[in-house]
JSON list of C-alpha atoms in Angstrom, two decimals:
[
{"chain": "A", "resi": 1, "resn": "ILE", "atom": "CA", "xyz": [123.08, 223.22, 39.22]},
{"chain": "A", "resi": 2, "resn": "HIS", "atom": "CA", "xyz": [123.03, 221.34, 42.50]},
{"chain": "A", "resi": 3, "resn": "ALA", "atom": "CA", "xyz": [123.60, 224.50, 44.55]},
{"chain": "A", "resi": 4, "resn": "GLU", "atom": "CA", "xyz": [120.87, 226.37, 42.68]},
{"chain": "A", "resi": 5, "resn": "ALA", "atom": "CA", "xyz": [118.43, 223.47, 43.04]},
{"chain": "A", "resi": 6, "resn": "ASN", "atom": "CA", "xyz": [119.07, 223.47, 46.79]},
{"chain": "A", "resi": 7, "resn": "LYS", "atom": "CA", "xyz": [118.19, 227.16, 46.93]},
{"chain": "A", "resi": 8, "resn": "PHE", "atom": "CA", "xyz": [114.89, 226.57, 45.16]},
{"chain": "A", "resi": 9, "resn": "ALA", "atom": "CA", "xyz": [114.09, 223.55, 47.32]},
{"chain": "A", "resi": 10, "resn": "TYR", "atom": "CA", "xyz": [114.91, 225.22, 50.64]},
{"chain": "A", "resi": 11, "resn": "GLN", "atom": "CA", "xyz": [112.36, 224.21, 53.29]},
{"chain": "A", "resi": 12, "resn": "THR", "atom": "CA", "xyz": [110.18, 222.33, 50.78]},
{"chain": "A", "resi": 13, "resn": "GLY", "atom": "CA", "xyz": [111.10, 218.79, 51.77]},
{"chain": "A", "resi": 14, "resn": "VAL", "atom": "CA", "xyz": [112.40, 218.10, 48.26]},
{"chain": "A", "resi": 15, "resn": "LYS", "atom": "CA", "xyz": [115.58, 216.00, 48.52]},
{"chain": "A", "resi": 16, "resn": "ILE", "atom": "CA", "xyz": [118.34, 216.76, 46.01]},
{"chain": "A", "resi": 17, "resn": "ALA", "atom": "CA", "xyz": [121.55, 214.82, 45.31]},
{"chain": "A", "resi": 18, "resn": "VAL", "atom": "CA", "xyz": [124.54, 215.33, 43.06]},
{"chain": "A", "resi": 19, "resn": "ALA", "atom": "CA", "xyz": [126.68, 212.69, 41.34]},
{"chain": "A", "resi": 20, "resn": "TYR", "atom": "CA", "xyz": [129.80, 213.49, 39.34]},
{"chain": "A", "resi": 21, "resn": "GLY", "atom": "CA", "xyz": [133.17, 211.96, 38.62]},
{"chain": "A", "resi": 22, "resn": "GLY", "atom": "CA", "xyz": [136.32, 213.17, 40.33]},
{"chain": "A", "resi": 23, "resn": "ALA", "atom": "CA", "xyz": [134.67, 213.06, 43.76]},
{"chain": "A", "resi": 24, "resn": "PRO", "atom": "CA", "xyz": [134.49, 210.07, 46.11]},
{"chain": "A", "resi": 25, "resn": "ILE", "atom": "CA", "xyz": [131.63, 207.84, 44.99]},
{"chain": "A", "resi": 26, "resn": "GLY", "atom": "CA", "xyz": [130.97, 206.45, 48.48]},
{"chain": "A", "resi": 27, "resn": "GLN", "atom": "CA", "xyz": [129.54, 209.66, 49.89]},
{"chain": "A", "resi": 28, "resn": "GLN", "atom": "CA", "xyz": [127.41, 210.20, 46.79]},
{"chain": "A", "resi": 29, "resn": "LEU", "atom": "CA", "xyz": [126.00, 206.67, 47.09]},
{"chain": "A", "resi": 30, "resn": "ARG", "atom": "CA", "xyz": [125.16, 207.14, 50.78]},
{"chain": "A", "resi": 31, "resn": "VAL", "atom": "CA", "xyz": [123.11, 210.23, 49.96]},
{"chain": "A", "resi": 32, "resn": "LEU", "atom": "CA", "xyz": [121.28, 208.40, 47.15]},
{"chain": "A", "resi": 33, "resn": "GLU", "atom": "CA", "xyz": [120.50, 205.41, 49.38]},
{"chain": "A", "resi": 34, "resn": "ARG", "atom": "CA", "xyz": [118.33, 207.68, 51.54]},
{"chain": "A", "resi": 35, "resn": "GLY", "atom": "CA", "xyz": [116.22, 208.51, 48.49]},
{"chain": "A", "resi": 36, "resn": "VAL", "atom": "CA", "xyz": [116.12, 211.68, 46.42]},
{"chain": "A", "resi": 37, "resn": "ASP", "atom": "CA", "xyz": [113.56, 213.64, 44.45]},
{"chain": "A", "resi": 38, "resn": "ILE", "atom": "CA", "xyz": [116.01, 215.40, 42.12]},
{"chain": "A", "resi": 39, "resn": "LEU", "atom": "CA", "xyz": [119.31, 213.90, 40.95]},
{"chain": "A", "resi": 40, "resn": "VAL", "atom": "CA", "xyz": [121.86, 216.19, 39.30]},
{"chain": "A", "resi": 41, "resn": "ALA", "atom": "CA", "xyz": [124.47, 213.98, 37.59]},
{"chain": "A", "resi": 42, "resn": "THR", "atom": "CA", "xyz": [127.14, 213.78, 34.95]},
{"chain": "A", "resi": 43, "resn": "PRO", "atom": "CA", "xyz": [126.42, 210.94, 32.52]},
{"chain": "A", "resi": 44, "resn": "GLY", "atom": "CA", "xyz": [129.56, 208.95, 33.29]},
{"chain": "A", "resi": 45, "resn": "ARG", "atom": "CA", "xyz": [128.99, 208.85, 37.04]},
{"chain": "A", "resi": 46, "resn": "LEU", "atom": "CA", "xyz": [125.30, 208.11, 36.66]},
{"chain": "A", "resi": 47, "resn": "VAL", "atom": "CA", "xyz": [125.94, 205.18, 34.31]},
{"chain": "A", "resi": 48, "resn": "ASP", "atom": "CA", "xyz": [128.61, 203.89, 36.71]},
{"chain": "A", "resi": 49, "resn": "MET", "atom": "CA", "xyz": [126.13, 203.93, 39.60]},
{"chain": "A", "resi": 50, "resn": "ILE", "atom": "CA", "xyz": [123.42, 202.27, 37.52]},
{"chain": "A", "resi": 51, "resn": "GLU", "atom": "CA", "xyz": [125.79, 199.56, 36.31]},
{"chain": "A", "resi": 52, "resn": "ARG", "atom": "CA", "xyz": [126.83, 198.88, 39.92]},
{"chain": "A", "resi": 53, "resn": "GLU", "atom": "CA", "xyz": [123.11, 198.48, 40.65]},
{"chain": "A", "resi": 54, "resn": "ARG", "atom": "CA", "xyz": [123.35, 201.17, 43.30]},
{"chain": "A", "resi": 55, "resn": "VAL", "atom": "CA", "xyz": [120.94, 203.52, 41.52]},
{"chain": "A", "resi": 56, "resn": "SER", "atom": "CA", "xyz": [117.59, 202.84, 39.91]},
{"chain": "A", "resi": 57, "resn": "LEU", "atom": "CA", "xyz": [115.81, 205.35, 37.74]},
{"chain": "A", "resi": 58, "resn": "LYS", "atom": "CA", "xyz": [112.42, 203.62, 37.99]},
{"chain": "A", "resi": 59, "resn": "LYS", "atom": "CA", "xyz": [110.91, 206.26, 40.29]},
{"chain": "A", "resi": 60, "resn": "ILE", "atom": "CA", "xyz": [112.92, 209.29, 39.25]},
{"chain": "A", "resi": 61, "resn": "LYS", "atom": "CA", "xyz": [110.96, 212.51, 38.71]},
{"chain": "A", "resi": 62, "resn": "TYR", "atom": "CA", "xyz": [113.73, 214.87, 37.58]},
{"chain": "A", "resi": 63, "resn": "LEU", "atom": "CA", "xyz": [117.03, 214.05, 35.86]},
{"chain": "A", "resi": 64, "resn": "ALA", "atom": "CA", "xyz": [119.52, 216.85, 35.18]},
{"chain": "A", "resi": 65, "resn": "LEU", "atom": "CA", "xyz": [122.60, 215.96, 33.13]},
{"chain": "A", "resi": 66, "resn": "ASP", "atom": "CA", "xyz": [125.37, 218.51, 33.56]},
{"chain": "A", "resi": 67, "resn": "GLU", "atom": "CA", "xyz": [128.28, 219.11, 31.16]},
{"chain": "A", "resi": 68, "resn": "ALA", "atom": "CA", "xyz": [126.22, 217.73, 28.28]},
{"chain": "A", "resi": 69, "resn": "ASP", "atom": "CA", "xyz": [128.24, 219.72, 25.74]},
{"chain": "A", "resi": 70, "resn": "ARG", "atom": "CA", "xyz": [131.50, 218.17, 26.90]},
{"chain": "A", "resi": 71, "resn": "MET", "atom": "CA", "xyz": [129.97, 214.70, 26.89]},
{"chain": "A", "resi": 72, "resn": "LEU", "atom": "CA", "xyz": [128.73, 215.17, 23.32]},
{"chain": "A", "resi": 73, "resn": "ASP", "atom": "CA", "xyz": [132.12, 216.56, 22.22]},
{"chain": "A", "resi": 74, "resn": "MET", "atom": "CA", "xyz": [133.84, 213.54, 23.76]},
{"chain": "A", "resi": 75, "resn": "GLY", "atom": "CA", "xyz": [131.56, 211.08, 21.95]},
{"chain": "A", "resi": 76, "resn": "PHE", "atom": "CA", "xyz": [129.24, 210.15, 24.81]},
{"chain": "A", "resi": 77, "resn": "GLU", "atom": "CA", "xyz": [125.99, 210.79, 22.95]},
{"chain": "A", "resi": 78, "resn": "HIS", "atom": "CA", "xyz": [125.21, 207.06, 23.09]},
{"chain": "A", "resi": 79, "resn": "GLN", "atom": "CA", "xyz": [125.70, 207.07, 26.87]},
{"chain": "A", "resi": 80, "resn": "ILE", "atom": "CA", "xyz": [123.35, 210.03, 27.32]},
{"chain": "A", "resi": 81, "resn": "ARG", "atom": "CA", "xyz": [120.72, 208.45, 25.08]},
{"chain": "A", "resi": 82, "resn": "ASN", "atom": "CA", "xyz": [121.10, 205.17, 26.95]},
{"chain": "A", "resi": 83, "resn": "ILE", "atom": "CA", "xyz": [120.39, 206.88, 30.27]},
{"chain": "A", "resi": 84, "resn": "VAL", "atom": "CA", "xyz": [117.34, 208.73, 28.99]},
{"chain": "A", "resi": 85, "resn": "GLN", "atom": "CA", "xyz": [115.81, 206.01, 26.81]},
{"chain": "A", "resi": 86, "resn": "GLN", "atom": "CA", "xyz": [116.94, 202.63, 28.09]},
{"chain": "A", "resi": 87, "resn": "MET", "atom": "CA", "xyz": [117.58, 202.49, 31.83]},
{"chain": "A", "resi": 88, "resn": "ASN", "atom": "CA", "xyz": [114.15, 201.86, 33.37]},
{"chain": "A", "resi": 89, "resn": "MET", "atom": "CA", "xyz": [113.20, 205.51, 33.42]},
{"chain": "A", "resi": 90, "resn": "PRO", "atom": "CA", "xyz": [109.55, 206.45, 33.70]},
{"chain": "A", "resi": 91, "resn": "ALA", "atom": "CA", "xyz": [107.88, 207.58, 30.49]},
{"chain": "A", "resi": 92, "resn": "PRO", "atom": "CA", "xyz": [108.72, 211.15, 29.38]},
{"chain": "A", "resi": 93, "resn": "GLY", "atom": "CA", "xyz": [105.34, 212.39, 30.61]},
{"chain": "A", "resi": 94, "resn": "ALA", "atom": "CA", "xyz": [106.05, 211.05, 34.10]},
{"chain": "A", "resi": 95, "resn": "ARG", "atom": "CA", "xyz": [109.51, 212.62, 34.46]},
{"chain": "A", "resi": 96, "resn": "GLN", "atom": "CA", "xyz": [111.46, 215.68, 33.42]},
{"chain": "A", "resi": 97, "resn": "THR", "atom": "CA", "xyz": [114.92, 215.37, 31.85]},
{"chain": "A", "resi": 98, "resn": "LEU", "atom": "CA", "xyz": [117.20, 218.41, 31.72]},
{"chain": "A", "resi": 99, "resn": "LEU", "atom": "CA", "xyz": [120.48, 218.67, 29.81]},
{"chain": "A", "resi": 100, "resn": "PHE", "atom": "CA", "xyz": [122.68, 221.59, 30.84]},
{"chain": "A", "resi": 101, "resn": "SER", "atom": "CA", "xyz": [125.44, 223.01, 28.70]},
{"chain": "A", "resi": 102, "resn": "ALA", "atom": "CA", "xyz": [127.21, 226.25, 27.96]},
{"chain": "A", "resi": 103, "resn": "THR", "atom": "CA", "xyz": [127.21, 225.28, 24.27]},
{"chain": "A", "resi": 104, "resn": "PHE", "atom": "CA", "xyz": [126.02, 222.39, 22.13]},
{"chain": "A", "resi": 105, "resn": "PRO", "atom": "CA", "xyz": [127.82, 221.19, 18.99]},
{"chain": "A", "resi": 106, "resn": "ASP", "atom": "CA", "xyz": [126.16, 222.03, 15.67]},
{"chain": "A", "resi": 107, "resn": "ASN", "atom": "CA", "xyz": [125.51, 218.37, 14.89]}
]
């Protein structure tokens, strides 16, 4: 998603960042500290950054959650809902939230 977003944003001035587990968090945080317009993140890494008070969602315009199917399968629905509904995000009309998945569970 991050690579595709970069293609669409090429030469537009739109700043895009990616945050996911399994990669060094330090570099991801440095990019975020410069400010971003679009954040592509896995729920676990995003919650980690928010809980460390290194990320605020107060001014976010676009939030893309990748691997949503895996997170739901692993029981992280509460975490996803917490990000979208509880963590100082702008109202739904003031931001766009995208959940990406190859498949979603029936329930």
